Amino acid sequence: MKGLDVLDWVVITAYFVILLGVAWWVIKQKQKNTEDYFLAGRNIGWFMVGASIFASNIGSEHVVGLAGNGAGDKMPLLIYEMHAWIVLMLGWVFLPFYARSGVFTMPEFLEKRFDARSRWVLSIVSLIAYILTKVSVTIYAGGVVVSALLGIPFWIGAVATVALTGLYTILGGMRAVVYTETIQAIVLVLGAGILSFMGLEAVGGWGELKETIGVDYFNMWRPNSDPDYPWLPLFLTSTIVGIWYWCTDQVIVQRVLTAKSIKAGRRGSIFGALLKLMPVFLFLIPGVVALGLKMQGKLHWDNPDEAFPVLMSNLLPSGLRGLVAAGLLAALMSSLASVFNSCSTLFTLDIYKKLKPDKPEEELVKTGRTATFFVVGLGLLWIPVITRLSDGLYEYLQNVQAYISPPITAVFLLGIFYKRINANGAIATLVGGLIIGFSKLTLEIMKSSFIEGSFLFNLADINWLVFAAYFFALCIAIAVIVSMFYPAPSAAQLSGLTFGTVTDKQKDENKASYNIWDIMASVLVVIIVVYIMISFSTLSL
């Protein structure tokens, strides 16, 4: 890899000056209460909501990992980047219920729909999930990126970036996160877009790339007999994980809850869905290009996760290299900032405030700032486990999420669509799902210690995509069957929280919050998703 030169450092320095200047301006605005600190006063416009959704999702694990998929023959995992249609579900299906309930967090919504037990369980599961996935993976990927770009040891790069991001997140709260994420999204898209264009030019164009690698390489749909990525379990599991991540996860939903109205939140989700279509071209294609250049003898890398930073450092001229490096750092920082703020929100409002309900608002804000440090420390401790679960960073992320998401997805979907589901059905699903999911994760970590062919080995060896699909069906069954043994929730408890209990007035308010342009933009997103899914198949290529 080529190192950064003086002009690159000027560009990176300019980026950080602008970013920290904006963060400082936000920090100077007083964070008077929890709504100011955790939801930016619920006064953010649709453009910044959408940009924040995109920046929160696209972390350095996406940049590094998705390009690694492109370079490492894992094209089927592209389906996880086709979730723009699920982002639309957030705005059209889930947001009206969240907004009407006036909640700050997703566990708080479950308490309103079911009871306090569900809130406690989801709060704890969510914090564990953030440590296992978002925090540790983002820090790990960031350490790889920073050490490669700056030529410093991995842990120094990781910890230094965490410290800088944590500083403005802790001081500025959600408003600092949203404003800085908007800048980071712009830098990331611009930098990665230039790299994709120049990469295709270097490899000889799209036609030459297909000829070098082979048409079959681009097919994301493999037969159900495929041992790694059977298409039906892949589609089902990716959808289950997608609904959990985009429609029920605190990090993403917190972005639309900052909107000034349901209309702004929905439009933000539509804009976020449009932006979500871009990673295929911004990150996956550069990975494939890096593989093509390697096969042509023009580039060398040892691990597919190195494809993006190696391509960037060798292909781009001085200055542009600094811009893309700034984009990579932006991706790392935006993801960390999002997770930091959401973790502190969950801990403060769903755990600390429940234990000490009389604490003043100022005390709650201080507690939220303190909680961040502990989450980061636990994330750092989990990093060594990542490499044992998967040889690809992006696949590890989807792997763990497939064990966490089914019970949560089942409870939220049934909670909104089926009014007969009650608190006992929800808690049985959440607790039972937690036990099953973490048991499978533990077995997978320990698989090498089992005798090949033994019961525990075979259980640990079940394809994660197949397991998650059956796991979700089991969670649905648990929720429905257990609920039938107990009385149905009262009409007063369900009012406005399920499709069957929405009042005529609430329906009219929801209809007034969108127009024909919102519908047309959403249909366009769905059409583009279908087109890309068809395009990445052997038949069309």
Coordinates of C-alpha atoms in Angstrom, one line a residue:
M1 CA 0.0 0.0 0.0
K2 CA 1.1 3.5 -0.8
G3 CA 1.2 5.9 2.1
L4 CA -0.5 9.3 2.4
D5 CA 1.4 12.4 1.2
V6 CA 1.2 16.0 2.3
L7 CA -1.8 16.9 0.1
D8 CA -3.7 13.9 1.4
W9 CA -3.1 15.1 5.0
V10 CA -4.2 18.6 4.1
V11 CA -7.6 17.2 2.8
I12 CA -8.0 15.0 5.9
T13 CA -7.1 17.8 8.3
A14 CA -9.6 20.1 6.5
Y15 CA -12.3 17.5 6.9
F16 CA -11.7 17.1 10.6
V17 CA -11.6 20.8 11.2
I18 CA -15.0 21.2 9.5
L19 CA -16.4 18.2 11.4
L20 CA -15.2 19.2 14.8
G21 CA -16.3 22.8 14.1
V22 CA -19.8 21.7 13.5
A23 CA -19.7 19.4 16.5
W24 CA -18.4 22.3 18.7
W25 CA -21.2 24.6 17.5
V26 CA -23.8 22.0 18.5
I27 CA -22.1 21.3 21.8
K28 CA -22.5 25.0 22.7
Q29 CA -26.2 24.7 22.3
K30 CA -27.5 23.7 25.8
Q31 CA -28.8 20.2 26.2
K32 CA -31.6 21.1 28.7
N33 CA -33.3 17.8 29.0
T34 CA -33.5 14.2 27.7
E35 CA -35.5 15.1 24.6
D36 CA -32.8 17.6 23.6
Y37 CA -29.9 15.2 24.3
F38 CA -31.3 11.9 23.1
L39 CA -33.7 13.0 20.3
A40 CA -32.3 16.5 19.3
G41 CA -35.5 18.1 20.5
R42 CA -37.6 16.2 17.9
N43 CA -36.9 19.0 15.4
I44 CA -34.8 17.5 12.5
G45 CA -35.8 17.9 8.9
W46 CA -36.2 15.0 6.4
F47 CA -32.9 15.5 4.5
M48 CA -30.9 15.2 7.7
V49 CA -33.0 12.3 8.9
G50 CA -32.3 10.4 5.7
A51 CA -28.6 11.3 5.6
S52 CA -28.3 10.2 9.3
I53 CA -30.0 6.9 8.6
F54 CA -27.6 6.2 5.7
A55 CA -24.5 7.3 7.7
S56 CA -25.6 5.3 10.8
N57 CA -25.8 2.1 8.6
I58 CA -22.7 2.5 6.5
G59 CA -19.8 2.1 8.9
S60 CA -16.3 1.0 8.1
E61 CA -17.4 -2.6 8.5
H62 CA -19.6 -2.0 5.4
V63 CA -16.8 -0.3 3.5
V64 CA -14.2 -2.9 4.4
G65 CA -16.6 -5.9 4.6
L66 CA -18.8 -5.3 1.6
A67 CA -15.8 -4.7 -0.6
G68 CA -14.4 -7.9 0.9
N69 CA -17.5 -9.8 -0.2
G70 CA -17.0 -8.5 -3.7
A71 CA -13.4 -9.6 -3.7
G72 CA -13.9 -12.9 -1.8
D73 CA -16.7 -14.7 -3.9
K74 CA -19.5 -13.9 -1.4
M75 CA -21.8 -12.2 -3.9
P76 CA -25.0 -13.7 -2.4
L77 CA -24.5 -11.5 0.7
L78 CA -25.3 -8.6 -1.6
I79 CA -29.0 -9.2 -0.8
Y80 CA -28.4 -7.4 2.6
E81 CA -27.8 -4.2 0.6
M82 CA -31.1 -4.7 -1.2
H83 CA -33.0 -3.7 2.0
A84 CA -34.0 -0.3 0.7
W85 CA -37.6 -1.7 0.5
I86 CA -37.5 -2.5 4.2
V87 CA -36.3 1.0 5.0
L88 CA -39.6 2.1 3.3
M89 CA -41.4 -0.2 5.8
L90 CA -40.0 1.9 8.6
G91 CA -41.6 5.1 7.3
W92 CA -44.9 3.7 6.0
V93 CA -45.7 0.9 8.5
F94 CA -43.9 1.3 11.8
L95 CA -43.2 5.0 12.2
P96 CA -46.9 6.1 12.7
F97 CA -47.2 3.7 15.7
Y98 CA -43.9 4.8 17.2
A99 CA -44.7 8.5 16.7
R100 CA -48.2 8.3 18.2
S101 CA -47.0 6.5 21.3
G102 CA -44.5 9.3 22.0
V103 CA -41.7 6.9 22.9
F104 CA -37.9 7.6 23.1
T105 CA -36.8 3.9 22.7
M106 CA -38.0 0.7 21.2
P107 CA -38.1 -1.1 24.6
E108 CA -40.4 1.7 25.8
F109 CA -42.8 0.9 22.9
L110 CA -42.9 -2.7 23.9
E111 CA -43.8 -1.7 27.4
K112 CA -46.8 0.3 26.1
R113 CA -47.9 -2.5 23.8
F114 CA -47.2 -5.4 26.3
D115 CA -45.7 -4.8 29.7
A116 CA -42.6 -3.8 31.6
R117 CA -41.0 -7.2 31.4
S118 CA -40.7 -6.9 27.6
R119 CA -39.0 -3.6 28.0
W120 CA -36.4 -4.9 30.4
V121 CA -35.6 -7.9 28.2
L122 CA -35.3 -6.0 25.0
S123 CA -33.2 -3.3 26.7
I124 CA -30.7 -5.9 27.9
V125 CA -30.7 -7.9 24.6
S126 CA -30.2 -4.7 22.6
L127 CA -27.2 -3.6 24.6
I128 CA -25.7 -7.1 24.3
A129 CA -26.3 -7.1 20.6
Y130 CA -24.6 -3.7 20.2
I131 CA -21.5 -5.0 21.9
L132 CA -21.4 -8.2 19.9
T133 CA -22.1 -6.5 16.6
K134 CA -22.0 -2.8 16.1
V135 CA -19.5 -1.6 18.7
S136 CA -16.9 -4.4 18.4
V137 CA -17.2 -4.8 14.6
T138 CA -17.0 -1.1 14.0
I139 CA -14.0 -0.7 16.2
Y140 CA -12.3 -3.7 14.6
A141 CA -12.9 -2.5 11.1
G142 CA -11.9 1.0 12.1
G143 CA -8.6 -0.3 13.5
V144 CA -7.9 -2.1 10.3
V145 CA -8.6 1.0 8.2
V146 CA -6.8 3.5 10.4
S147 CA -3.7 1.3 10.8
A148 CA -3.6 0.7 7.0
L149 CA -4.0 4.3 6.1
L150 CA -1.8 5.9 8.7
G151 CA 0.8 3.1 9.2
I152 CA 0.2 2.9 12.9
P153 CA -0.5 -0.2 15.1
F154 CA -4.1 -1.5 15.0
W155 CA -5.0 -0.9 18.6
I156 CA -3.6 2.6 18.7
G157 CA -5.7 3.5 15.6
A158 CA -8.8 1.9 17.0
V159 CA -8.7 3.4 20.4
A160 CA -7.7 6.9 19.1
T161 CA -10.7 7.0 16.8
V162 CA -13.0 5.7 19.5
A163 CA -11.8 8.4 21.8
L164 CA -12.3 11.3 19.3
T165 CA -15.8 10.1 18.3
G166 CA -16.8 9.4 21.8
L167 CA -15.8 12.9 22.9
Y168 CA -18.2 14.9 20.6
T169 CA -20.9 12.2 21.0
I170 CA -20.8 12.4 24.8
L171 CA -20.7 16.2 24.9
G172 CA -23.1 17.0 22.0
G173 CA -25.7 14.3 22.2
M174 CA -28.0 13.3 19.4
R175 CA -27.9 16.7 17.7
A176 CA -24.1 16.5 17.3
V177 CA -24.5 13.0 15.9
V178 CA -27.1 14.0 13.3
Y179 CA -25.3 17.1 12.1
T180 CA -21.9 15.5 11.8
E181 CA -23.4 12.4 10.1
T182 CA -24.9 14.5 7.4
I183 CA -21.4 15.8 6.5
Q184 CA -19.9 12.3 6.8
A185 CA -22.5 10.9 4.4
I186 CA -21.7 13.5 1.8
V187 CA -17.9 12.9 2.1
L188 CA -18.3 9.1 2.0
V189 CA -20.5 9.0 -1.1
L190 CA -18.3 11.5 -3.0
G191 CA -15.1 9.7 -2.1
A192 CA -16.3 6.1 -2.8
G193 CA -18.1 7.2 -6.0
I194 CA -14.8 8.5 -7.4
L195 CA -13.0 5.3 -6.5
S196 CA -15.7 3.1 -8.2
F197 CA -15.4 5.2 -11.4
M198 CA -11.6 5.2 -11.5
G199 CA -11.5 1.5 -10.6
L200 CA -13.7 0.5 -13.5
E201 CA -11.6 2.6 -15.8
A202 CA -8.4 1.0 -14.5
V203 CA -9.7 -2.6 -15.0
G204 CA -10.8 -1.8 -18.6
G205 CA -14.5 -1.2 -18.1
W206 CA -17.5 -3.4 -17.0
G207 CA -17.2 -5.7 -20.0
E208 CA -13.5 -6.4 -19.4
L209 CA -14.2 -7.0 -15.7
K210 CA -16.8 -9.6 -16.5
E211 CA -14.4 -11.3 -18.9
T212 CA -11.6 -11.3 -16.4
I213 CA -13.5 -12.7 -13.5
G214 CA -16.2 -14.7 -15.3
V215 CA -20.0 -14.1 -15.6
D216 CA -20.9 -16.7 -13.0
Y217 CA -19.0 -14.8 -10.3
F218 CA -21.7 -12.1 -10.3
N219 CA -24.6 -14.4 -9.6
M220 CA -26.1 -13.7 -6.2
W221 CA -28.7 -16.4 -6.5
R222 CA -27.4 -19.9 -5.7
P223 CA -29.5 -23.2 -5.6
N224 CA -31.0 -24.3 -2.3
S225 CA -28.5 -27.2 -2.3
D226 CA -25.6 -24.7 -2.0
P227 CA -24.0 -25.4 1.4
D228 CA -23.1 -21.8 2.1
Y229 CA -25.8 -19.5 0.6
P230 CA -29.0 -21.3 -0.4
W231 CA -31.2 -18.7 -2.1
L232 CA -34.5 -19.2 -0.2
P233 CA -33.0 -19.3 3.4
L234 CA -30.9 -16.3 2.3
F235 CA -33.9 -14.3 1.2
L236 CA -36.0 -15.2 4.3
T237 CA -33.2 -14.7 6.8
S238 CA -32.0 -11.4 5.3
T239 CA -35.6 -10.1 5.4
I240 CA -36.0 -11.1 9.1
V241 CA -32.7 -9.4 10.0
G242 CA -33.6 -6.5 7.8
I243 CA -36.9 -5.8 9.6
W244 CA -35.2 -6.1 13.0
Y245 CA -32.4 -3.7 11.9
W246 CA -34.3 -1.1 10.0
C247 CA -37.7 -1.1 11.7
T248 CA -37.1 -2.1 15.4
D249 CA -33.5 -1.3 16.2
Q250 CA -32.8 1.7 18.4
V251 CA -29.9 3.0 16.3
I252 CA -31.9 3.4 13.1
V253 CA -35.4 4.2 14.6
Q254 CA -33.9 6.9 16.8
R255 CA -33.1 8.8 13.6
V256 CA -36.8 9.0 12.5
L257 CA -37.9 9.8 16.0
T258 CA -35.8 13.0 15.9
A259 CA -38.0 14.3 13.0
K260 CA -40.2 17.3 13.5
S261 CA -43.3 15.4 12.2
I262 CA -44.4 12.0 10.9
K263 CA -44.3 13.6 7.4
A264 CA -40.6 14.6 7.9
G265 CA -39.8 11.2 9.4
R266 CA -41.4 9.3 6.5
R267 CA -39.7 11.4 3.9
G268 CA -36.4 10.9 5.7
S269 CA -36.9 7.1 5.6
I270 CA -37.7 7.4 1.8
F271 CA -34.6 9.4 1.3
G272 CA -32.6 7.0 3.4
A273 CA -33.9 4.1 1.3
L274 CA -32.7 5.8 -1.9
L275 CA -29.3 6.3 -0.3
K276 CA -29.3 2.7 0.8
L277 CA -29.2 1.6 -2.9
M278 CA -25.8 3.2 -3.3
P279 CA -23.5 0.8 -1.3
V280 CA -23.7 -1.8 -4.1
F281 CA -22.0 0.6 -6.4
L282 CA -19.9 2.5 -3.9
F283 CA -18.3 -0.5 -2.0
L284 CA -19.2 -3.9 -3.5
I285 CA -18.1 -3.0 -7.1
P286 CA -14.7 -1.6 -5.9
G287 CA -14.1 -5.0 -4.2
V288 CA -14.9 -6.8 -7.5
V289 CA -12.6 -4.4 -9.3
A290 CA -9.8 -5.1 -6.9
L291 CA -10.2 -8.8 -7.6
G292 CA -10.1 -8.1 -11.3
L293 CA -7.0 -6.0 -11.0
K294 CA -5.4 -8.8 -8.9
M295 CA -6.2 -11.4 -11.5
Q296 CA -4.7 -9.0 -14.2
G297 CA -1.5 -8.8 -12.1
K298 CA -1.9 -5.1 -11.4
L299 CA -2.7 -5.2 -7.7
H300 CA -1.9 -7.5 -4.7
W301 CA -3.6 -8.1 -1.4
D302 CA -3.7 -11.2 0.9
N303 CA -7.1 -10.9 2.6
P304 CA -10.3 -9.8 0.8
D305 CA -11.1 -7.3 3.6
E306 CA -7.9 -5.5 2.5
A307 CA -9.3 -4.9 -1.0
F308 CA -10.9 -1.5 -0.5
P309 CA -8.0 0.2 1.3
V310 CA -5.4 -1.3 -1.1
L311 CA -7.3 -0.3 -4.2
M312 CA -7.8 3.2 -2.8
S313 CA -4.1 3.7 -1.9
N314 CA -2.8 2.4 -5.2
L315 CA -5.3 3.8 -7.6
L316 CA -6.2 7.3 -6.5
P317 CA -3.9 10.4 -7.0
S318 CA -2.7 12.6 -4.2
G319 CA -5.6 14.6 -2.7
L320 CA -8.3 12.3 -3.8
R321 CA -6.6 9.6 -1.8
G322 CA -7.0 11.9 1.2
L323 CA -10.7 12.5 0.4
V324 CA -11.5 8.8 0.3
A325 CA -9.4 8.2 3.5
A326 CA -11.5 10.9 5.1
G327 CA -14.6 9.1 3.8
L328 CA -13.5 5.9 5.5
L329 CA -12.8 7.7 8.7
A330 CA -16.2 9.3 8.3
A331 CA -17.9 5.9 8.0
L332 CA -16.1 4.7 11.1
M333 CA -17.0 7.8 13.2
S334 CA -20.6 8.0 12.1
S335 CA -21.3 4.4 13.0
L336 CA -19.6 4.7 16.3
A337 CA -21.3 8.0 17.2
S338 CA -24.7 6.4 16.4
V339 CA -24.1 3.4 18.5
F340 CA -22.7 5.4 21.4
N341 CA -25.7 7.7 21.5
S342 CA -28.2 4.8 21.2
C343 CA -26.5 2.7 23.9
S344 CA -26.6 5.6 26.3
T345 CA -30.2 6.3 25.4
L346 CA -31.2 2.6 26.1
F347 CA -29.2 2.4 29.3
T348 CA -30.4 5.7 30.7
L349 CA -34.1 5.7 29.8
D350 CA -34.8 1.9 29.9
I351 CA -32.7 0.8 32.8
Y352 CA -31.4 3.6 35.0
K353 CA -34.6 5.7 34.9
K354 CA -36.7 2.6 35.7
L355 CA -34.5 1.9 38.7
K356 CA -34.4 5.5 39.9
P357 CA -37.5 7.3 38.5
D358 CA -37.1 10.4 40.6
K359 CA -33.7 11.5 39.2
P360 CA -33.8 15.0 37.5
E361 CA -33.3 15.4 33.8
E362 CA -29.8 16.8 34.2
E363 CA -28.8 13.7 36.1
L364 CA -30.1 11.5 33.4
V365 CA -28.1 13.3 30.7
K366 CA -24.9 12.8 32.8
T367 CA -25.7 9.1 33.2
G368 CA -26.1 8.8 29.5
R369 CA -22.7 10.3 28.9
T370 CA -21.1 7.9 31.5
A371 CA -22.7 4.8 30.1
T372 CA -20.9 5.1 26.8
F373 CA -17.5 4.3 28.3
F374 CA -18.6 0.9 29.6
V375 CA -20.1 -0.1 26.3
V376 CA -17.0 0.8 24.4
G377 CA -14.8 -1.2 26.9
L378 CA -16.9 -4.3 26.5
G379 CA -16.8 -4.0 22.7
L380 CA -13.0 -3.9 22.8
L381 CA -12.9 -7.1 24.8
W382 CA -15.1 -8.9 22.3
I383 CA -13.0 -8.1 19.2
P384 CA -10.8 -11.3 19.5
V385 CA -13.9 -13.5 19.1
I386 CA -14.8 -12.0 15.8
T387 CA -12.1 -13.8 13.8
R388 CA -13.2 -17.2 15.2
L389 CA -16.8 -17.0 13.8
S390 CA -16.1 -16.0 10.2
D391 CA -13.3 -15.3 7.8
G392 CA -15.1 -12.2 6.6
L393 CA -16.1 -9.2 8.7
Y394 CA -19.4 -8.5 6.9
E395 CA -20.4 -12.2 7.1
Y396 CA -19.7 -12.2 10.8
L397 CA -22.0 -9.3 11.3
Q398 CA -24.9 -10.9 9.4
N399 CA -24.1 -14.2 11.2
V400 CA -24.5 -12.9 14.7
Q401 CA -27.5 -10.7 13.8
A402 CA -29.3 -13.8 12.4
Y403 CA -29.2 -15.3 15.9
I404 CA -30.3 -12.1 17.7
S405 CA -33.1 -10.8 15.4
P406 CA -35.8 -13.5 14.9
P407 CA -37.5 -13.2 18.3
I408 CA -37.4 -9.4 18.2
T409 CA -38.7 -9.3 14.7
A410 CA -41.5 -11.7 15.6
V411 CA -42.6 -9.7 18.6
F412 CA -42.7 -6.4 16.8
L413 CA -44.5 -7.7 13.7
L414 CA -47.1 -9.6 15.7
G415 CA -47.4 -6.8 18.2
I416 CA -48.5 -4.3 15.4
F417 CA -50.4 -6.7 13.1
Y418 CA -52.1 -9.1 15.5
K419 CA -53.9 -7.6 18.5
R420 CA -54.5 -11.0 20.1
I421 CA -50.8 -11.3 21.1
N422 CA -50.4 -10.5 24.8
A423 CA -47.6 -9.8 27.2
N424 CA -47.0 -13.4 28.2
G425 CA -46.7 -14.4 24.5
A426 CA -44.2 -11.6 24.0
I427 CA -42.0 -12.3 27.0
A428 CA -41.9 -16.1 26.2
T429 CA -40.8 -15.3 22.7
L430 CA -38.1 -12.8 23.8
V431 CA -36.7 -14.9 26.6
G432 CA -37.0 -18.2 24.7
G433 CA -35.4 -16.7 21.6
L434 CA -32.6 -15.2 23.6
I435 CA -31.7 -18.6 25.1
I436 CA -31.9 -20.4 21.7
G437 CA -30.0 -17.7 19.8
F438 CA -27.1 -17.4 22.2
S439 CA -27.0 -21.2 22.6
K440 CA -26.4 -21.6 18.8
L441 CA -23.9 -18.7 18.9
T442 CA -22.0 -20.4 21.7
L443 CA -22.0 -23.8 19.9
E444 CA -20.7 -22.1 16.8
I445 CA -17.8 -20.5 18.7
M446 CA -16.9 -23.8 20.3
K447 CA -17.4 -26.0 17.2
S448 CA -13.7 -26.8 16.8
S449 CA -13.7 -28.4 20.2
F450 CA -16.5 -30.9 19.3
I451 CA -15.9 -34.3 17.8
E452 CA -16.8 -34.2 14.1
G453 CA -20.1 -36.0 13.5
S454 CA -21.2 -35.7 17.1
F455 CA -24.6 -34.2 18.0
L456 CA -23.2 -31.0 19.3
F457 CA -20.9 -30.6 16.2
N458 CA -23.8 -31.2 13.8
L459 CA -26.0 -28.7 15.7
A460 CA -23.2 -26.1 15.6
D461 CA -22.6 -26.9 11.9
I462 CA -26.2 -26.1 10.8
N463 CA -26.0 -23.3 8.1
W464 CA -26.8 -20.0 9.9
L465 CA -29.2 -18.9 7.2
V466 CA -31.2 -22.1 7.4
F467 CA -31.2 -22.0 11.2
A468 CA -32.4 -18.4 11.4
A469 CA -35.4 -19.1 9.0
Y470 CA -36.6 -22.0 11.2
F471 CA -35.8 -20.0 14.3
F472 CA -38.1 -17.2 13.2
A473 CA -41.0 -19.6 12.5
L474 CA -40.5 -21.1 16.0
C475 CA -40.6 -17.6 17.5
I476 CA -43.9 -16.9 15.7
A477 CA -45.3 -20.2 17.0
I478 CA -44.2 -19.5 20.6
A479 CA -45.8 -16.0 20.6
V480 CA -49.1 -17.2 19.2
I481 CA -49.5 -20.4 21.2
V482 CA -48.5 -18.9 24.6
S483 CA -50.8 -15.9 24.0
M484 CA -53.8 -18.2 23.5
F485 CA -53.4 -19.6 27.0
Y486 CA -53.9 -16.1 28.5
P487 CA -56.6 -13.4 28.1
A488 CA -56.4 -10.9 25.2
P489 CA -55.1 -7.4 25.9
S490 CA -57.8 -4.8 26.7
A491 CA -59.0 -2.3 24.0
A492 CA -57.7 0.6 26.1
Q493 CA -54.1 -0.9 26.2
L494 CA -54.1 -1.4 22.5
S495 CA -55.6 1.9 21.4
G496 CA -53.5 3.2 18.5
L497 CA -50.8 0.6 18.9
T498 CA -52.0 -2.0 16.4
F499 CA -53.6 -1.8 12.9
G500 CA -56.8 -3.2 14.3
T501 CA -57.1 -0.5 17.0
V502 CA -56.2 2.7 15.0
T503 CA -59.0 5.3 15.3
D504 CA -60.6 7.1 12.4
K505 CA -59.0 10.3 13.5
Q506 CA -55.5 8.7 13.6
K507 CA -56.1 7.2 10.1
D508 CA -57.0 10.7 8.8
E509 CA -53.9 12.2 10.4
N510 CA -51.7 9.6 8.8
K511 CA -53.2 10.1 5.3
A512 CA -52.5 13.8 5.6
S513 CA -48.9 13.1 6.3
Y514 CA -48.0 12.0 2.7
N515 CA -48.8 12.9 -0.9
I516 CA -48.4 11.4 -4.4
W517 CA -44.7 12.3 -4.6
D518 CA -44.0 10.3 -1.5
I519 CA -45.8 7.3 -3.0
M520 CA -44.0 7.7 -6.4
A521 CA -40.6 7.9 -4.7
S522 CA -41.3 4.8 -2.7
V523 CA -42.4 2.9 -5.9
L524 CA -39.2 4.0 -7.6
V525 CA -37.1 2.5 -4.8
V526 CA -38.9 -0.9 -5.1
I527 CA -38.4 -0.9 -8.9
I528 CA -34.7 -0.2 -8.6
V529 CA -34.3 -3.0 -5.9
V530 CA -36.0 -5.5 -8.2
Y531 CA -33.9 -4.4 -11.2
I532 CA -30.6 -4.9 -9.2
M533 CA -31.7 -8.3 -8.0
I534 CA -32.4 -9.4 -11.6
S535 CA -29.2 -7.8 -12.9
F536 CA -27.0 -9.7 -10.5
S537 CA -28.0 -13.1 -11.9
T538 CA -26.3 -15.3 -14.4
L539 CA -29.2 -15.0 -16.9
S540 CA -29.0 -11.2 -17.3
L541 CA -25.3 -11.0 -17.3

